[in-house]
mmCIF file of N, CA and C in Angstrom:
data_model
loop_
_atom_site.group_PDB
_atom_site.id
_atom_site.type_symbol
_atom_site.label_atom_id
_atom_site.label_comp_id
_atom_site.label_asym_id
_atom_site.label_seq_id
_atom_site.Cartn_x
_atom_site.Cartn_y
_atom_site.Cartn_z
ATOM 1 N N UNK D 15 1.925 -2.664 -3.142
ATOM 2 C CA UNK D 15 1.212 -2.551 -1.889
ATOM 3 C C UNK D 15 2.099 -3.079 -0.765
ATOM 4 N N UNK D 16 2.145 -2.362 0.316
ATOM 5 C CA UNK D 16 2.944 -2.801 1.456
ATOM 6 C C UNK D 16 2.188 -3.855 2.249
ATOM 7 N N UNK D 17 2.816 -5.001 2.366
ATOM 8 C CA UNK D 17 2.232 -6.089 3.150
ATOM 9 C C UNK D 17 2.636 -5.911 4.613
ATOM 10 N N UNK D 18 1.922 -6.525 5.490
ATOM 11 C CA UNK D 18 2.181 -6.589 6.937
ATOM 12 C C UNK D 18 2.024 -5.270 7.672
ATOM 13 N N UNK D 19 1.564 -4.208 7.013
ATOM 14 C CA UNK D 19 1.222 -2.996 7.744
ATOM 15 C C UNK D 19 -0.276 -3.039 7.994
ATOM 16 N N UNK D 20 -0.640 -3.502 9.140
ATOM 17 C CA UNK D 20 -2.044 -3.587 9.528
ATOM 18 C C UNK D 20 -2.226 -2.737 10.775
ATOM 19 N N UNK D 21 -3.425 -2.747 11.339
ATOM 20 C CA UNK D 21 -3.646 -1.971 12.553
ATOM 21 C C UNK D 21 -2.801 -2.555 13.683
ATOM 22 N N UNK D 22 -1.927 -1.718 14.216
ATOM 23 C CA UNK D 22 -0.997 -2.131 15.261
ATOM 24 C C UNK D 22 -0.957 -1.026 16.314
ATOM 25 N N UNK D 23 -0.667 -1.396 17.554
ATOM 26 C CA UNK D 23 -0.547 -0.414 18.635
ATOM 27 C C UNK D 23 0.883 -0.396 19.161
ATOM 28 N N UNK D 24 1.354 0.803 19.522
ATOM 29 C CA UNK D 24 2.712 0.996 20.023
ATOM 30 C C UNK D 24 2.678 1.863 21.272
ATOM 31 N N UNK D 25 3.573 1.576 22.198
ATOM 32 C CA UNK D 25 3.647 2.347 23.442
ATOM 33 C C UNK D 25 4.238 3.739 23.216
ATOM 34 N N UNK D 26 5.213 3.838 22.319
ATOM 35 C CA UNK D 26 5.820 5.138 22.043
ATOM 36 C C UNK D 26 5.914 5.359 20.534
ATOM 37 N N UNK D 27 5.916 6.619 20.157
ATOM 38 C CA UNK D 27 5.912 6.999 18.742
ATOM 39 C C UNK D 27 7.162 6.515 18.012
ATOM 40 N N UNK D 28 8.294 6.507 18.662
ATOM 41 C CA UNK D 28 9.539 6.073 18.021
ATOM 42 C C UNK D 28 9.461 4.615 17.573
ATOM 43 N N UNK D 29 8.803 3.770 18.369
ATOM 44 C CA UNK D 29 8.635 2.363 17.981
ATOM 45 C C UNK D 29 7.712 2.226 16.778
ATOM 46 N N UNK D 30 6.697 3.073 16.703
ATOM 47 C CA UNK D 30 5.797 3.070 15.547
ATOM 48 C C UNK D 30 6.587 3.401 14.289
ATOM 49 N N UNK D 31 7.394 4.477 14.332
ATOM 50 C CA UNK D 31 8.187 4.872 13.174
ATOM 51 C C UNK D 31 9.189 3.794 12.793
ATOM 52 N N UNK D 32 9.805 3.181 13.779
ATOM 53 C CA UNK D 32 10.770 2.113 13.508
ATOM 54 C C UNK D 32 10.093 0.961 12.769
ATOM 55 N N UNK D 33 8.903 0.589 13.203
ATOM 56 C CA UNK D 33 8.146 -0.481 12.549
ATOM 57 C C UNK D 33 7.798 -0.101 11.108
ATOM 58 N N UNK D 34 7.282 1.102 10.917
ATOM 59 C CA UNK D 34 6.897 1.565 9.577
ATOM 60 C C UNK D 34 8.109 1.561 8.646
ATOM 61 N N UNK D 35 9.232 2.119 9.090
ATOM 62 C CA UNK D 35 10.432 2.167 8.244
ATOM 63 C C UNK D 35 10.978 0.773 7.948
ATOM 64 N N UNK D 36 10.980 -0.107 8.932
ATOM 65 C CA UNK D 36 11.496 -1.465 8.717
ATOM 66 C C UNK D 36 10.654 -2.242 7.711
ATOM 67 N N UNK D 37 9.334 -2.173 7.850
ATOM 68 C CA UNK D 37 8.442 -2.887 6.920
ATOM 69 C C UNK D 37 8.561 -2.290 5.522
ATOM 70 N N UNK D 38 8.548 -0.971 5.425
ATOM 71 C CA UNK D 38 8.641 -0.310 4.120
ATOM 72 C C UNK D 38 9.973 -0.628 3.438
ATOM 73 N N UNK D 39 11.049 -0.518 4.178
ATOM 74 C CA UNK D 39 12.375 -0.766 3.599
ATOM 75 C C UNK D 39 12.517 -2.205 3.118
ATOM 76 N N UNK D 40 12.000 -3.158 3.871
ATOM 77 C CA UNK D 40 12.089 -4.573 3.490
ATOM 78 C C UNK D 40 11.376 -4.846 2.173
ATOM 79 N N UNK D 41 10.408 -3.987 1.822
ATOM 80 C CA UNK D 41 9.644 -4.193 0.598
ATOM 81 C C UNK D 41 9.995 -3.197 -0.505
ATOM 82 N N UNK D 42 10.998 -2.345 -0.271
ATOM 83 C CA UNK D 42 11.463 -1.435 -1.312
ATOM 84 C C UNK D 42 10.762 -0.096 -1.355
ATOM 85 N N UNK D 43 10.245 0.357 -0.236
ATOM 86 C CA UNK D 43 9.554 1.645 -0.164
ATOM 87 C C UNK D 43 10.135 2.470 0.972
ATOM 88 N N UNK D 44 9.816 3.756 0.979
ATOM 89 C CA UNK D 44 10.216 4.643 2.069
ATOM 90 C C UNK D 44 9.010 5.489 2.454
ATOM 91 N N UNK D 45 8.900 5.790 3.725
ATOM 92 C CA UNK D 45 7.764 6.554 4.245
ATOM 93 C C UNK D 45 8.236 7.884 4.817
ATOM 94 N N UNK D 46 7.332 8.852 4.830
ATOM 95 C CA UNK D 46 7.629 10.145 5.434
ATOM 96 C C UNK D 46 6.341 10.732 6.005
ATOM 97 N N UNK D 47 6.480 11.763 6.810
ATOM 98 C CA UNK D 47 5.325 12.435 7.398
ATOM 99 C C UNK D 47 4.680 13.316 6.339
ATOM 100 N N UNK D 48 3.384 13.130 6.128
ATOM 101 C CA UNK D 48 2.648 13.996 5.208
ATOM 102 C C UNK D 48 2.090 15.200 5.956
ATOM 103 N N UNK D 49 1.467 14.933 7.095
ATOM 104 C CA UNK D 49 0.897 15.966 7.956
ATOM 105 C C UNK D 49 1.000 15.496 9.398
ATOM 106 N N UNK D 50 1.116 16.442 10.310
ATOM 107 C CA UNK D 50 1.074 16.070 11.718
ATOM 108 C C UNK D 50 0.379 17.166 12.510
ATOM 109 N N UNK D 51 -0.307 16.745 13.546
ATOM 110 C CA UNK D 51 -0.960 17.656 14.476
ATOM 111 C C UNK D 51 -0.705 17.090 15.863
ATOM 112 N N UNK D 52 0.381 17.520 16.473
ATOM 113 C CA UNK D 52 0.758 16.949 17.760
ATOM 114 C C UNK D 52 -0.124 17.458 18.893
ATOM 115 N N UNK D 53 -0.882 18.532 18.671
ATOM 116 C CA UNK D 53 -1.852 18.976 19.673
ATOM 117 C C UNK D 53 -2.913 17.908 19.863
ATOM 118 N N UNK D 54 -3.302 17.279 18.757
ATOM 119 C CA UNK D 54 -4.303 16.209 18.796
ATOM 120 C C UNK D 54 -3.678 14.824 18.653
ATOM 121 N N UNK D 55 -2.349 14.751 18.719
ATOM 122 C CA UNK D 55 -1.619 13.478 18.621
ATOM 123 C C UNK D 55 -2.001 12.678 17.381
ATOM 124 N N UNK D 56 -1.926 13.315 16.217
ATOM 125 C CA UNK D 56 -2.242 12.656 14.954
ATOM 126 C C UNK D 56 -1.104 12.866 13.959
ATOM 127 N N UNK D 57 -0.810 11.804 13.206
ATOM 128 C CA UNK D 57 0.215 11.880 12.163
ATOM 129 C C UNK D 57 -0.284 11.125 10.940
ATOM 130 N N UNK D 58 -0.197 11.760 9.773
ATOM 131 C CA UNK D 58 -0.478 11.104 8.501
ATOM 132 C C UNK D 58 0.872 10.739 7.892
ATOM 133 N N UNK D 59 1.052 9.463 7.591
ATOM 134 C CA UNK D 59 2.299 8.954 7.033
ATOM 135 C C UNK D 59 2.020 8.470 5.617
ATOM 136 N N UNK D 60 2.910 8.785 4.699
ATOM 137 C CA UNK D 60 2.706 8.348 3.324
ATOM 138 C C UNK D 60 4.008 7.947 2.671
ATOM 139 N N UNK D 61 3.863 7.418 1.498
ATOM 140 C CA UNK D 61 5.009 7.052 0.675
ATOM 141 C C UNK D 61 5.827 8.313 0.405
ATOM 142 N N UNK D 62 7.146 8.180 0.326
ATOM 143 C CA UNK D 62 7.969 9.359 0.061
ATOM 144 C C UNK D 62 7.759 9.887 -1.355
ATOM 145 N N UNK D 63 6.955 9.192 -2.138
ATOM 146 C CA UNK D 63 6.630 9.662 -3.487
ATOM 147 C C UNK D 63 5.209 10.213 -3.557
ATOM 148 N N UNK D 64 4.591 10.439 -2.387
ATOM 149 C CA UNK D 64 3.262 11.044 -2.313
ATOM 150 C C UNK D 64 3.360 12.532 -2.619
ATOM 151 N N UNK D 65 2.233 13.114 -2.951
ATOM 152 C CA UNK D 65 2.174 14.549 -3.182
ATOM 153 C C UNK D 65 1.936 14.877 -4.640
ATOM 154 N N UNK D 66 1.827 16.156 -4.905
ATOM 155 C CA UNK D 66 1.607 16.650 -6.256
ATOM 156 C C UNK D 66 2.874 17.353 -6.724
ATOM 157 N N UNK D 67 3.396 16.968 -7.889
ATOM 158 C CA UNK D 67 4.622 17.616 -8.373
ATOM 159 C C UNK D 67 4.395 19.098 -8.652
ATOM 160 N N UNK D 68 5.379 19.913 -8.308
ATOM 161 C CA UNK D 68 5.314 21.342 -8.619
ATOM 162 C C UNK D 68 5.762 21.533 -10.053
ATOM 163 N N UNK D 69 4.903 22.103 -10.853
ATOM 164 C CA UNK D 69 5.311 22.399 -12.225
ATOM 165 C C UNK D 69 4.897 23.832 -12.530
ATOM 166 N N UNK D 70 5.864 24.648 -12.833
ATOM 167 C CA UNK D 70 5.630 26.039 -13.154
ATOM 168 C C UNK D 70 5.541 26.169 -14.669
ATOM 169 N N UNK D 71 4.344 26.416 -15.160
ATOM 170 C CA UNK D 71 4.126 26.496 -16.610
ATOM 171 C C UNK D 71 4.776 27.734 -17.224
ATOM 172 N N UNK D 72 5.133 28.701 -16.376
ATOM 173 C CA UNK D 72 5.717 29.938 -16.882
ATOM 174 C C UNK D 72 7.243 29.905 -16.884
ATOM 175 N N UNK D 73 7.814 28.787 -16.486
ATOM 176 C CA UNK D 73 9.269 28.674 -16.426
ATOM 177 C C UNK D 73 9.796 28.000 -17.690
ATOM 178 N N UNK D 74 10.969 28.409 -18.110
ATOM 179 C CA UNK D 74 11.582 27.786 -19.285
ATOM 180 C C UNK D 74 12.434 26.581 -18.898
ATOM 181 N N UNK D 75 12.621 26.365 -17.586
ATOM 182 C CA UNK D 75 13.433 25.247 -17.122
ATOM 183 C C UNK D 75 12.648 23.942 -17.175
ATOM 184 N N UNK D 76 13.348 22.874 -17.517
ATOM 185 C CA UNK D 76 12.754 21.543 -17.458
ATOM 186 C C UNK D 76 12.969 21.011 -16.047
ATOM 187 N N UNK D 77 11.887 20.664 -15.399
ATOM 188 C CA UNK D 77 11.966 20.219 -14.013
ATOM 189 C C UNK D 77 11.505 18.776 -13.922
ATOM 190 N N UNK D 78 12.253 17.968 -13.188
ATOM 191 C CA UNK D 78 11.838 16.590 -12.954
ATOM 192 C C UNK D 78 11.567 16.415 -11.467
ATOM 193 N N UNK D 79 10.776 15.405 -11.162
ATOM 194 C CA UNK D 79 10.415 15.171 -9.775
ATOM 195 C C UNK D 79 10.236 13.684 -9.527
ATOM 196 N N UNK D 80 10.524 13.251 -8.306
ATOM 197 C CA UNK D 80 10.290 11.864 -7.908
ATOM 198 C C UNK D 80 8.827 11.665 -7.506
ATOM 199 N N UNK D 81 8.106 12.757 -7.305
ATOM 200 C CA UNK D 81 6.728 12.709 -6.820
ATOM 201 C C UNK D 81 5.818 12.128 -7.898
ATOM 202 N N UNK D 82 4.995 11.154 -7.493
ATOM 203 C CA UNK D 82 4.105 10.469 -8.441
ATOM 204 C C UNK D 82 2.641 10.489 -8.020
ATOM 205 N N UNK D 83 2.296 11.300 -7.031
ATOM 206 C CA UNK D 83 0.936 11.307 -6.489
ATOM 207 C C UNK D 83 0.535 9.927 -5.980
ATOM 208 N N UNK D 84 1.459 9.236 -5.347
ATOM 209 C CA UNK D 84 1.189 7.912 -4.784
ATOM 210 C C UNK D 84 0.155 8.051 -3.663
ATOM 211 N N UNK D 85 -0.940 7.299 -3.716
ATOM 212 C CA UNK D 85 -2.012 7.466 -2.730
ATOM 213 C C UNK D 85 -1.818 6.703 -1.419
ATOM 214 N N UNK D 86 -0.751 5.900 -1.299
ATOM 215 C CA UNK D 86 -0.561 5.105 -0.086
ATOM 216 C C UNK D 86 -0.510 6.020 1.131
ATOM 217 N N UNK D 87 -1.281 5.641 2.174
ATOM 218 C CA UNK D 87 -1.320 6.497 3.353
ATOM 219 C C UNK D 87 -1.631 5.702 4.614
ATOM 220 N N UNK D 88 -0.948 6.074 5.691
ATOM 221 C CA UNK D 88 -1.177 5.509 7.014
ATOM 222 C C UNK D 88 -1.638 6.630 7.936
ATOM 223 N N UNK D 89 -2.420 6.271 8.932
ATOM 224 C CA UNK D 89 -2.868 7.244 9.924
ATOM 225 C C UNK D 89 -2.460 6.731 11.296
ATOM 226 N N UNK D 90 -1.833 7.587 12.071
ATOM 227 C CA UNK D 90 -1.416 7.219 13.419
ATOM 228 C C UNK D 90 -2.015 8.216 14.398
ATOM 229 N N UNK D 91 -2.524 7.681 15.507
ATOM 230 C CA UNK D 91 -3.159 8.554 16.484
ATOM 231 C C UNK D 91 -3.008 7.988 17.888
ATOM 232 N N UNK D 92 -2.836 8.893 18.824
ATOM 233 C CA UNK D 92 -2.840 8.532 20.239
ATOM 234 C C UNK D 92 -4.018 9.264 20.868
ATOM 235 N N UNK D 93 -5.015 8.508 21.289
ATOM 236 C CA UNK D 93 -6.207 9.101 21.885
ATOM 237 C C UNK D 93 -5.911 9.578 23.301
ATOM 238 N N UNK D 94 -6.653 10.577 23.750
ATOM 239 C CA UNK D 94 -6.411 11.198 25.053
ATOM 240 C C UNK D 94 -6.463 10.197 26.205
ATOM 241 N N UNK D 95 -7.371 9.247 26.158
ATOM 242 C CA UNK D 95 -7.528 8.290 27.253
ATOM 243 C C UNK D 95 -6.676 7.039 27.064
ATOM 244 N N UNK D 96 -5.853 7.031 26.048
ATOM 245 C CA UNK D 96 -5.050 5.853 25.738
ATOM 246 C C UNK D 96 -3.575 6.120 26.021
ATOM 247 N N UNK D 97 -2.841 5.062 26.250
ATOM 248 C CA UNK D 97 -1.393 5.194 26.442
ATOM 249 C C UNK D 97 -0.633 4.684 25.224
ATOM 250 N N UNK D 98 -1.363 4.305 24.162
ATOM 251 C CA UNK D 98 -0.715 3.733 22.983
ATOM 252 C C UNK D 98 -1.040 4.524 21.724
ATOM 253 N N UNK D 99 -0.118 4.443 20.772
ATOM 254 C CA UNK D 99 -0.329 4.983 19.434
ATOM 255 C C UNK D 99 -0.922 3.877 18.576
ATOM 256 N N UNK D 100 -1.962 4.189 17.814
ATOM 257 C CA UNK D 100 -2.593 3.226 16.917
ATOM 258 C C UNK D 100 -2.217 3.573 15.480
ATOM 259 N N UNK D 101 -1.766 2.576 14.734
ATOM 260 C CA UNK D 101 -1.401 2.747 13.329
ATOM 261 C C UNK D 101 -2.430 2.026 12.475
ATOM 262 N N UNK D 102 -3.045 2.748 11.532
ATOM 263 C CA UNK D 102 -4.035 2.157 10.629
ATOM 264 C C UNK D 102 -3.662 2.482 9.193
ATOM 265 N N UNK D 103 -3.972 1.552 8.292
ATOM 266 C CA UNK D 103 -3.757 1.787 6.866
ATOM 267 C C UNK D 103 -4.977 2.527 6.334
ATOM 268 N N UNK D 104 -4.750 3.734 5.820
ATOM 269 C CA UNK D 104 -5.839 4.550 5.286
ATOM 270 C C UNK D 104 -6.069 4.255 3.806
ATOM 271 N N UNK D 105 -4.984 4.089 3.047
ATOM 272 C CA UNK D 105 -5.070 3.737 1.633
ATOM 273 C C UNK D 105 -3.907 2.799 1.317
ATOM 274 N N UNK D 106 -4.183 1.517 0.990
ATOM 275 C CA UNK D 106 -3.114 0.533 0.801
ATOM 276 C C UNK D 106 -2.469 0.527 -0.587
ATOM 277 N N UNK D 107 -2.920 1.357 -1.512
ATOM 278 C CA UNK D 107 -2.441 1.290 -2.895
ATOM 279 C C UNK D 107 -1.185 2.124 -3.129
ATOM 280 N N UNK D 108 -0.280 1.578 -3.934
ATOM 281 C CA UNK D 108 0.898 2.297 -4.415
ATOM 282 C C UNK D 108 0.783 2.417 -5.923
ATOM 283 N N UNK D 109 1.281 3.522 -6.486
ATOM 284 C CA UNK D 109 1.228 3.721 -7.941
ATOM 285 C C UNK D 109 2.573 3.491 -8.600
ATOM 286 N N UNK D 110 3.455 2.817 -7.909
ATOM 287 C CA UNK D 110 4.787 2.608 -8.475
ATOM 288 C C UNK D 110 5.361 1.311 -7.939
ATOM 289 N N UNK D 111 6.375 0.837 -8.620
ATOM 290 C CA UNK D 111 7.048 -0.395 -8.198
ATOM 291 C C UNK D 111 8.003 -0.115 -7.048
ATOM 292 N N UNK D 112 8.353 -1.171 -6.363
ATOM 293 C CA UNK D 112 9.322 -1.063 -5.272
ATOM 294 C C UNK D 112 10.693 -0.710 -5.834
ATOM 295 N N UNK D 113 11.515 -0.098 -5.018
ATOM 296 C CA UNK D 113 12.870 0.288 -5.395
ATOM 297 C C UNK D 113 13.847 -0.801 -4.990
ATOM 298 N N UNK D 114 14.768 -1.134 -5.886
ATOM 299 C CA UNK D 114 15.770 -2.150 -5.557
ATOM 300 C C UNK D 114 16.904 -1.566 -4.719
ATOM 301 N N UNK D 115 17.329 -0.350 -5.022
ATOM 302 C CA UNK D 115 18.409 0.296 -4.285
ATOM 303 C C UNK D 115 17.807 1.340 -3.351
ATOM 304 N N UNK D 116 17.812 1.059 -2.062
ATOM 305 C CA UNK D 116 17.175 1.958 -1.102
ATOM 306 C C UNK D 116 17.903 3.293 -0.963
ATOM 307 N N UNK D 117 19.138 3.396 -1.426
ATOM 308 C CA UNK D 117 19.844 4.675 -1.373
ATOM 309 C C UNK D 117 19.245 5.676 -2.364
ATOM 310 N N UNK D 118 18.347 5.219 -3.232
ATOM 311 C CA UNK D 118 17.645 6.122 -4.137
ATOM 312 C C UNK D 118 16.618 6.958 -3.377
ATOM 313 N N UNK D 119 16.284 6.546 -2.158
ATOM 314 C CA UNK D 119 15.315 7.272 -1.339
ATOM 315 C C UNK D 119 16.042 8.245 -0.415
ATOM 316 N N UNK D 120 15.794 9.532 -0.544
ATOM 317 C CA UNK D 120 16.430 10.507 0.349
ATOM 318 C C UNK D 120 16.188 10.196 1.826
ATOM 319 N N UNK D 121 15.048 9.631 2.151
ATOM 320 C CA UNK D 121 14.744 9.309 3.552
ATOM 321 C C UNK D 121 15.753 8.324 4.121
ATOM 322 N N UNK D 122 16.195 7.350 3.344
ATOM 323 C CA UNK D 122 17.148 6.369 3.847
ATOM 324 C C UNK D 122 18.582 6.872 3.778
ATOM 325 N N UNK D 123 18.889 7.765 2.857
ATOM 326 C CA UNK D 123 20.220 8.377 2.856
ATOM 327 C C UNK D 123 20.397 9.196 4.131
ATOM 328 N N UNK D 124 19.330 9.863 4.571
ATOM 329 C CA UNK D 124 19.379 10.662 5.789
ATOM 330 C C UNK D 124 19.657 9.777 7.001
ATOM 331 N N UNK D 125 18.991 8.615 7.090
ATOM 332 C CA UNK D 125 19.175 7.724 8.228
ATOM 333 C C UNK D 125 20.559 7.102 8.259
ATOM 334 N N UNK D 126 21.172 6.949 7.104
ATOM 335 C CA UNK D 126 22.490 6.334 7.035
ATOM 336 C C UNK D 126 23.620 7.356 7.115
ATOM 337 N N UNK D 127 23.272 8.626 7.287
ATOM 338 C CA UNK D 127 24.286 9.662 7.434
ATOM 339 C C UNK D 127 25.007 10.016 6.158
ATOM 340 N N UNK D 128 24.407 9.778 5.005
ATOM 341 C CA UNK D 128 25.058 10.098 3.730
ATOM 342 C C UNK D 128 24.485 11.372 3.155
#
């Protein structure tokens, strides 16, 4: 479970993402966008291991995936009458242990230019 991610407000979306990535990385996790609707200023953020693995039962190939159906989820929204983005924890549970080597997360390899 990610500690210190509680309801927080941010003036700009980039600061919200910076906070989420910093807290997640410090605890051995990585976050990514699950869904976004910028018309309504809403973003669902989840663990980079969220989702359902694709498995084709008709294929002869053995396929592996990092996806574990991790339920951890954050919700971020900027209301029309507000000037701030609000970050709330929607589901605080993780179904996996923290990662010791953050380069195992594609999200952090991307940020480091590798």
